[in-house]
XYZ file of C-alpha atoms in Angstrom:
489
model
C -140.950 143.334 -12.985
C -140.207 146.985 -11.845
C -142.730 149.507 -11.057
C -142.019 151.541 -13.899
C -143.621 149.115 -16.132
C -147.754 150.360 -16.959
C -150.633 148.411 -16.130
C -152.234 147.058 -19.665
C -153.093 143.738 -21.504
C -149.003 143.070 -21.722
C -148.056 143.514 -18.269
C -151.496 141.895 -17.127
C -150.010 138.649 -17.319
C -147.544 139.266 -14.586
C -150.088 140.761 -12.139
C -150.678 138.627 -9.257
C -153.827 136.307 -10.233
C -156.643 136.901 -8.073
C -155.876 141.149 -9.130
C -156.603 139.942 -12.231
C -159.947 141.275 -13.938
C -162.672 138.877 -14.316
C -163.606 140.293 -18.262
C -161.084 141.391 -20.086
C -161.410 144.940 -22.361
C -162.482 143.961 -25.231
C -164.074 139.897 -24.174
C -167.662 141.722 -23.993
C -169.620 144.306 -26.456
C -170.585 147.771 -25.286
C -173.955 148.052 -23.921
C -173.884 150.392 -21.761
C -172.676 154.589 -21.683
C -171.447 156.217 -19.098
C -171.034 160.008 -18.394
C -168.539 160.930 -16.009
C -165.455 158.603 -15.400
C -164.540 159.807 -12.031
C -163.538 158.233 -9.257
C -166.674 156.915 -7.836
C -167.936 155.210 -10.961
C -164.492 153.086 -11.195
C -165.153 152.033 -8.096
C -168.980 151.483 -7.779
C -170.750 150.943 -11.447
C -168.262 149.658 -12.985
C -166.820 146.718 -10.233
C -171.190 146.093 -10.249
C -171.013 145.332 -14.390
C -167.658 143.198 -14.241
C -169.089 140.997 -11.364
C -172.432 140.827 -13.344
C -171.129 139.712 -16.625
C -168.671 137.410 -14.932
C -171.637 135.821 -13.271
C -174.285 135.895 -16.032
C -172.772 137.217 -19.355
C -173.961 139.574 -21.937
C -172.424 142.731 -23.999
C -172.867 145.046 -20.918
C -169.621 146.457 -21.553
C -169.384 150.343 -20.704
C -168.411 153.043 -23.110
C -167.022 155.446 -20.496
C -167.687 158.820 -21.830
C -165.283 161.998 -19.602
C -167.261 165.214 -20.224
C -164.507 167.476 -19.534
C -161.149 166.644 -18.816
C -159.242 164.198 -20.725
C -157.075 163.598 -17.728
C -158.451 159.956 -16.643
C -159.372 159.049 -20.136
C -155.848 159.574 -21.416
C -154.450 157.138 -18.513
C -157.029 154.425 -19.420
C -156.456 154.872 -23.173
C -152.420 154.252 -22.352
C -153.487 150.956 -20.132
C -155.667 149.059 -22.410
C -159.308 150.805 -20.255
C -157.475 148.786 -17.352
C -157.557 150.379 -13.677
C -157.254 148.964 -10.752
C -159.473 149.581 -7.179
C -157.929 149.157 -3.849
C -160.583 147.983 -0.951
C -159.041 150.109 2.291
C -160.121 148.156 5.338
C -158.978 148.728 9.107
C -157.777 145.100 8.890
C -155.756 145.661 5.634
C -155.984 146.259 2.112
C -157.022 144.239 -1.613
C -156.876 145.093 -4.955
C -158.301 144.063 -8.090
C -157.915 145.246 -11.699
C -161.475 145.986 -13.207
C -161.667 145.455 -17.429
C -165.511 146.090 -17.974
C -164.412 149.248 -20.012
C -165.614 148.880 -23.738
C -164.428 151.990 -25.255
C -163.729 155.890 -24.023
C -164.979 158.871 -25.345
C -164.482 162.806 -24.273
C -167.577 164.427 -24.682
C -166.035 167.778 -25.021
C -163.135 167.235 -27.117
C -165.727 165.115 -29.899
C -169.153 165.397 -28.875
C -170.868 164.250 -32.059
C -168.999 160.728 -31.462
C -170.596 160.436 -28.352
C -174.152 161.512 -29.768
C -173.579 158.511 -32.637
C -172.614 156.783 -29.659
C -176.365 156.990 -27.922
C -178.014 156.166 -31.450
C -175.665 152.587 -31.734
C -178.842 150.166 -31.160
C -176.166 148.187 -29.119
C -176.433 150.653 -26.503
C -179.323 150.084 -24.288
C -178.346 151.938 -21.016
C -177.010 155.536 -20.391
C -175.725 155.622 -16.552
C -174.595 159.017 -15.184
C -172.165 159.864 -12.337
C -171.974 163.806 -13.662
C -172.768 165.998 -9.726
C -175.746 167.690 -9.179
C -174.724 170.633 -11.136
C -174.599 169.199 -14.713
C -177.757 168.595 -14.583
C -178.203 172.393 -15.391
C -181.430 172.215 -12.380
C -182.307 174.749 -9.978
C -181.787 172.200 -6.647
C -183.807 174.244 -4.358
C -186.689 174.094 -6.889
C -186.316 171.036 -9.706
C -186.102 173.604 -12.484
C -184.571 173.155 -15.975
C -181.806 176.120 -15.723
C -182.140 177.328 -19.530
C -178.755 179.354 -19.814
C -176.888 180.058 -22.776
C -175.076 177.114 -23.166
C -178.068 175.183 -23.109
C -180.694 177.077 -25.935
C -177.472 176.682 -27.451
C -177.353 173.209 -27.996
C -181.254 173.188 -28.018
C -181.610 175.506 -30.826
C -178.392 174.824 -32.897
C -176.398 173.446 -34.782
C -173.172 173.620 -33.216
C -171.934 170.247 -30.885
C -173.452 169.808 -27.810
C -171.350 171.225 -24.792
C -173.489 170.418 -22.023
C -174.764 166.888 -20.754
C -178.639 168.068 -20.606
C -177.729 168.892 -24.145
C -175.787 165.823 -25.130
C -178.381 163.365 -23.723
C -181.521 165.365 -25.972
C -179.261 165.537 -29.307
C -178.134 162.006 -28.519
C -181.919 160.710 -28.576
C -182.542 162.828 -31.353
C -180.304 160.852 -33.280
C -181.502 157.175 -31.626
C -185.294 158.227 -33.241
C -183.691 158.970 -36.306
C -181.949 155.450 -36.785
C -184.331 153.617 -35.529
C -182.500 152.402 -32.329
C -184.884 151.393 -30.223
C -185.724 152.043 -26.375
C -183.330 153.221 -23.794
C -182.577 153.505 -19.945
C -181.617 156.494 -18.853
C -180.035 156.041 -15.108
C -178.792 158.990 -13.237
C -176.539 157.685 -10.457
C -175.762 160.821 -8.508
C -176.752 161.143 -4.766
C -179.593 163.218 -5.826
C -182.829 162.711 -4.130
C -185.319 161.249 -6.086
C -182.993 160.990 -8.951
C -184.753 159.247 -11.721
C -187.449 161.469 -11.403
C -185.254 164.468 -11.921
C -183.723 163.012 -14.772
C -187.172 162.038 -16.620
C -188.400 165.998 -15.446
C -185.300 167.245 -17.240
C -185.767 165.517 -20.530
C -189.167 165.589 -20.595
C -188.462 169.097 -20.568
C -186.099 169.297 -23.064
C -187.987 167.059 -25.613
C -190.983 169.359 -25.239
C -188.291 172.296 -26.575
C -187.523 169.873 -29.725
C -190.826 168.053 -30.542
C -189.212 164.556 -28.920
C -191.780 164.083 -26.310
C -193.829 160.999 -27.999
C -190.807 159.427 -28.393
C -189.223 160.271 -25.412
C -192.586 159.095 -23.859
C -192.711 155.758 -25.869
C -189.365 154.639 -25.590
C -187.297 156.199 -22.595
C -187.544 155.006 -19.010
C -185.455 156.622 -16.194
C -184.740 154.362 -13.339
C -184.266 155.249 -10.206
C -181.538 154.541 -7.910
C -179.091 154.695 -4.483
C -175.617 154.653 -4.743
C -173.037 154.334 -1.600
C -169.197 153.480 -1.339
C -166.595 155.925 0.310
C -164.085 156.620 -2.661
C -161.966 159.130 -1.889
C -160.481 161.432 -4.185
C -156.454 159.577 -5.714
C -153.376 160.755 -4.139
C -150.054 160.004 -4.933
C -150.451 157.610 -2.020
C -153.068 156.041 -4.151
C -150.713 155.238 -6.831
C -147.823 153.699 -4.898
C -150.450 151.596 -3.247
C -151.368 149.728 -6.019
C -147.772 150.026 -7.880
C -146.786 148.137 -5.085
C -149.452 145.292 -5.127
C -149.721 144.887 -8.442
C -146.092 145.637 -9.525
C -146.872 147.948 -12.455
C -148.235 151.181 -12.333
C -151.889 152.260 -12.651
C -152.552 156.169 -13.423
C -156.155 155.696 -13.082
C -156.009 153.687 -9.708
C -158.908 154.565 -7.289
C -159.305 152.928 -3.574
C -162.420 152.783 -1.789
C -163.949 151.161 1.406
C -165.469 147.661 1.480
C -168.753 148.473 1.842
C -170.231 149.346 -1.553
C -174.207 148.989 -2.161
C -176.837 149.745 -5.216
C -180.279 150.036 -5.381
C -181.758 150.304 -8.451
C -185.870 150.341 -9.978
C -186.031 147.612 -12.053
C -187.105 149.462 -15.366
C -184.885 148.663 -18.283
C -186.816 148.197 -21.593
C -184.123 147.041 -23.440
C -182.415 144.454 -20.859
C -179.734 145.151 -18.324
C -176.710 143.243 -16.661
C -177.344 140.791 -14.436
C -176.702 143.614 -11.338
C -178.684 141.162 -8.796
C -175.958 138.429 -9.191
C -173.466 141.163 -8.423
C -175.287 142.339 -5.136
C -177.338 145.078 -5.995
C -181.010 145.228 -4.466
C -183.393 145.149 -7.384
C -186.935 146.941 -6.814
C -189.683 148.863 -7.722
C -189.221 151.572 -5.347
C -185.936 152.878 -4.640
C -187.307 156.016 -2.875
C -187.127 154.729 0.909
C -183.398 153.297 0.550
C -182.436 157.628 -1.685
C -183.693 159.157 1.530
C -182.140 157.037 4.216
C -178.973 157.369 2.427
C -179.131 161.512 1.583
C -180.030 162.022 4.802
C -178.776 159.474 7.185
C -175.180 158.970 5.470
C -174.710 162.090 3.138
C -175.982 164.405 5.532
C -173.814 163.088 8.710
C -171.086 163.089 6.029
C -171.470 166.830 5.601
C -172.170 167.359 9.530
C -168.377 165.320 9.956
C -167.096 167.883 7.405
C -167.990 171.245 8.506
C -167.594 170.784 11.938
C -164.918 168.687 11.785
C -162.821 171.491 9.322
C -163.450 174.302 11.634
C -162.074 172.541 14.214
C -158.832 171.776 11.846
C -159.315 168.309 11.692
C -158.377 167.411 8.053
C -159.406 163.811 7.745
C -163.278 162.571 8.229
C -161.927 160.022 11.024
C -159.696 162.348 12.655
C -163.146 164.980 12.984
C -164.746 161.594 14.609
C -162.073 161.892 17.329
C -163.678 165.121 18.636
C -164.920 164.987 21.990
C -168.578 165.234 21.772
C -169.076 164.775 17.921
C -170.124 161.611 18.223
C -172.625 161.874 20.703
C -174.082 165.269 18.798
C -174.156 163.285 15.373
C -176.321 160.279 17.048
C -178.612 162.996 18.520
C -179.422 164.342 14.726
C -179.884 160.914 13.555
C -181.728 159.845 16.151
C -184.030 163.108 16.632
C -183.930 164.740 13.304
C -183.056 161.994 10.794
C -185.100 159.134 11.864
C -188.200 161.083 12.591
C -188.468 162.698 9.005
C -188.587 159.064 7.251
C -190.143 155.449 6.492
C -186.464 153.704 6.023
C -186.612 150.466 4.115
C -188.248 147.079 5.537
C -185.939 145.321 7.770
C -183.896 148.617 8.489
C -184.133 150.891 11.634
C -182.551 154.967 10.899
C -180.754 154.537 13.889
C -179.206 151.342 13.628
C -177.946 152.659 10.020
C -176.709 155.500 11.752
C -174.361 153.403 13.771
C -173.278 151.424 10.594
C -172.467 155.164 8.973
C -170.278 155.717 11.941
C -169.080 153.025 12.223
C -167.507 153.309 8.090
C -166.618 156.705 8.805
C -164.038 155.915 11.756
C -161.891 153.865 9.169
C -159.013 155.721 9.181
C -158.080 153.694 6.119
C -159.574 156.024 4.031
C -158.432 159.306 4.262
C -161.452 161.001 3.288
C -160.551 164.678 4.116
C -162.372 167.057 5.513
C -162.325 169.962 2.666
C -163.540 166.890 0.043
C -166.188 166.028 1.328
C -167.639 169.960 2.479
C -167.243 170.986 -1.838
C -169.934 172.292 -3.482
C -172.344 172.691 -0.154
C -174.821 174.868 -1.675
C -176.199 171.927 -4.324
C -175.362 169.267 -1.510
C -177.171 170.731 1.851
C -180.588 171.114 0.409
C -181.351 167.365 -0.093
C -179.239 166.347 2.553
C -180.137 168.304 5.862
C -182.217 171.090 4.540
C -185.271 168.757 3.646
C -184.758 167.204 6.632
C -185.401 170.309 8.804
C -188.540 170.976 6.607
C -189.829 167.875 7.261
C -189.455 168.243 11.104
C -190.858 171.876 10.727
C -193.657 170.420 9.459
C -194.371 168.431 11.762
C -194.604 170.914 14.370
C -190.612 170.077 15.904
C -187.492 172.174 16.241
C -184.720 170.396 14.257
C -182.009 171.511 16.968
C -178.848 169.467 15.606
C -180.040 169.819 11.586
C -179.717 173.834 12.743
C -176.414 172.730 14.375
C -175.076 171.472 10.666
C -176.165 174.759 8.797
C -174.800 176.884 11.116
C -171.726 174.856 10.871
C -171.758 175.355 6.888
C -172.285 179.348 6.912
C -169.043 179.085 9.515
C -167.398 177.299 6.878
C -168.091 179.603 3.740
C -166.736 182.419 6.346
C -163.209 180.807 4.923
C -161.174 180.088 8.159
C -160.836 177.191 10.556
C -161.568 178.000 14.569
C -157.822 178.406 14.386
C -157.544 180.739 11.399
C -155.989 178.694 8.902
C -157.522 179.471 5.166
C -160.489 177.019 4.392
C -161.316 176.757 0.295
C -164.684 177.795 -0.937
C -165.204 175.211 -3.578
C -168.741 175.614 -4.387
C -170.787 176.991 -7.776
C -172.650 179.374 -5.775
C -168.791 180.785 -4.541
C -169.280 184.559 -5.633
C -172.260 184.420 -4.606
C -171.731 183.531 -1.089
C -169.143 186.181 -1.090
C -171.066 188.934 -1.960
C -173.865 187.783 0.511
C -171.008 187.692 3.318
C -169.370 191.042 2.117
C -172.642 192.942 1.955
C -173.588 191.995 5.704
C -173.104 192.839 8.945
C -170.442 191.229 10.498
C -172.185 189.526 13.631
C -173.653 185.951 13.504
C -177.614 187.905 12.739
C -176.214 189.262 9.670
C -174.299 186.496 8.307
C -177.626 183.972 8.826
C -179.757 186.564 7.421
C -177.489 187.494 4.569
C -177.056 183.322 3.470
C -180.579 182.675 3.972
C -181.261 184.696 1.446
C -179.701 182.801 -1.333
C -183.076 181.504 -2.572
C -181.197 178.667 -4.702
C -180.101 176.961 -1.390
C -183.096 178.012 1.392
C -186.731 177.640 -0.152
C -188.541 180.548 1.175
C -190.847 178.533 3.467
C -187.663 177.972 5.372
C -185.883 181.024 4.918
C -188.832 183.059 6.523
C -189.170 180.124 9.667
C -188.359 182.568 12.729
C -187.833 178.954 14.740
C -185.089 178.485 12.407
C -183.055 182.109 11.958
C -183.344 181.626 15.980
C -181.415 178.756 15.836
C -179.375 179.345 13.402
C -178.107 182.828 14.780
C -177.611 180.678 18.558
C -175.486 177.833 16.407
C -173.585 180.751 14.635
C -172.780 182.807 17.788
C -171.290 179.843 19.600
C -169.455 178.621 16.995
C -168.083 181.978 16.038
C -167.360 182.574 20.243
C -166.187 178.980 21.473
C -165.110 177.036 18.374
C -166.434 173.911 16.783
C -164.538 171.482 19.602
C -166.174 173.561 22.654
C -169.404 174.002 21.074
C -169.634 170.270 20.309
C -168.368 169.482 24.128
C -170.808 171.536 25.765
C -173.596 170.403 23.220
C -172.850 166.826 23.805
């Protein structure tokens, strides 16, 4: 068969058997929605909720709902909902097609579909992979972010053009028919993330006289996501063209490892996640912060530092002398110290395991990817860290060591001076900060310390912190990420 044939039910058949998806499109009912179909959720929630109805049954299948683009949606709609995920090990590579999609939906394009959608008393779950900043939440302080957009779809009539908004009209319309109860399951690395999800309805069903409902039927599960997925490439693409021998415009590759952790609180009956390997519990909370802060925040330590020093790959920036040593000493006297990690699990010995999967240079995870949008990402992954130790009386020396690293980065050049991209919803912002300041490392730390939606004021007015910060800044901004890693090692 040549390559230029498309994945779907027809070629299916010729696709090498054990690629072959364990439930077919279609073999299972929708039971679940999801909002966001990027990357990450092809290869994490959705490989979960194949391998659990393969193993136990049910109509789990997942209405996967794009709020924006209609780029991935349009590929699956041309390949039957097929796609196909490529595990990236050291050793070598597999690849499996995944068919738990049910049905696809673009929020934006016809949102009052989708808000039918969450009344369908067939649909028991709403999952979320959507980034911290469609939540429409201040992340330095939890709140609901009431802009325009939002009152709109509050207060009118017109479709719903925001998720907060989509979820609140969607429930509106569940009370109305008579649907019954719902999980709502935000699966964003967000800490606490169940709890920000109930906050922000809660909120919004005070605005629209839902709350008893909300109250009455609703439950918000917590949980903790983690698998490296980095972002498709061409590369990507002739990967699994070549394994599978047709092509897949929605193919996604990821590392082995792949874990979730998720509160048991479903009133309306879930997929059988436990047979697929996810850790069931009541308390997700000690596995969130272990992960935001041992993984996510050595993730963005790898990325800063690693960028300045014009490393473009996560496992290249590993290669730096010193970096290794440096990113053990903030797990070690930083991380591990601000947390209770799970039973059975030492912060250090996790720490290793998060090295460990960063090294493979399988994955190509670059550099740039992973440092987007640092102004939503920092605060939950080293800032509360630092207020933790702060609290406690210590100086967080190598959490500093990652901020400093970060207000480097938004400066827009590598050590070298190559052009680094401010990706980031805070971007003009951060500009104007940087413009308006002196130009000396005092100024710049003062200047982005300031920007109250990233630093809570009991941390932008720690003096033990500007010091540090300013030290970090001036020998990154003198030496260089490599020699200030080297001689910090």
């Amino acid at each position: 068969m040549a390559v230029t044939d498309l994945l779907d039910l027809q070629s299916l058949a010729r696709v090498p058997a054990d690629a072959r998806p364990r439930i077919a499109p279609g073999e299972a009912g929708a039971g679940i929605v999801h909002l966001g179909v990027g990357a990450f959720h092809r290869a994490h929630q959705a490989v979960f909720t194949e391998d659990a109805m393969a193993a136990a049954g049910g109509d789990w299948g997942i209405v996967a709902v794009a709020p924006r683009s209609t780029s991935v949606v349009d590929a699956l709609r041309a390949q039957d909902r097929l796609f196909s995920v490529t595990t990236l090990a050291p050793a070598g590579r597999s690849i499996r097609v995944i068919g738990s999609f049910a049905g696809l939906r673009h929020a934006a394009g016809d949102p009052e579909a989708v808000v039918q959608l969450l009344a369908d008393p067939a649909i028991r779950i709403v999952t979320l992979t959507v980034t911290e900043k469609a939540y429409c939440m201040d992340p330095a302080t939890g709140r609901v972010l009431l802009d325009d957009a939002l009152r709109a779809d509050l207060g009118t009539d017109r479709p719903p053009q925001t998720v907060p908004g989509l979820l609140i009209r969607g429930l509106i319309a569940r009370r109305r028919a008579g649907a019954g109860p719902i999980a709502l399951v935000s699966c964003d690395n967000l800490p606490a993330n169940g709890h920000r999800l109930r906050s922000l309805v809660e909120h919004l069903a005070d605005l629209t006289s839902m709350s008893g409902w909300v109250s009455e039927n609703v439950t918000f599960p917590g949980t903790m996501v983690d698998r490296i997925v980095p972002a498709s490439t061409a590369e990507t693409l002739a990967v699994a063209a070549a394994e599978l021998g047709a092509r897949d415009e929605a193919a996604v590759s990821a590392e082995p490892y792949t874990q979730w952790v998720i509160e048991d609180d479903f009133p309306a009956g879930r997929p059988a996640w436990d047979r697929a390997g996810a850790v069931l519990t009541g308390d997700p909370r000690p596995w969130e912060r272990i992960k935001l802060r041992s993984l996510n925040g050595v993730h963005s330590a790898t990325a800063y530092l690693g960028a300045l020093a014009g490393k473009d790959t996560i496992a290249e920036a590993l290669t730096l002398p010193g970096l290794g040593t440096v990113l053990r000493k903030f797990i070690a006297e930083d991380v591990a110290p601000s947390l209770v990690p799970p039973d059975g699990i030492t912060t250090v010995e996790y720490g290793e395991q998060v090295l460990e999967r960063f090294a493979n240079p399988a994955l190509g995870h670059t550099t740039v990817q992973v440092a987007m949008d640092g102004s939503q990402k920092l605060p939950q992954r080293v800032l509360d860290t630092i207020l933790d130790r702060r609290r406690a009386g210590a100086t967080p020396r190598w959490g500093a060591l990652v901020v400093a690293a970060w207000m480097r980065f938004v400066q827009g050049s590598t050590d070298a001076g190559r052009p680094l991209p401010l990706n980031d919803p805070l971007a003009e912002t951060i500009r104007a900060r940087l413009a308006s300041a002196p130009d000396t490392p005092a100024g710049v730390v003062d200047a982005l310390l300031g920007i109250d939606a990233v630093f809570a004021p009991e941390l932008a007015g720690d003096d033990v912190i500007r010091v540090l910060l300013v030290e970090w800044l001036t020998e990154l901004d003198k030496h260089g990420a490599e020699t200030t890693l080297a001689g910090a090692a």
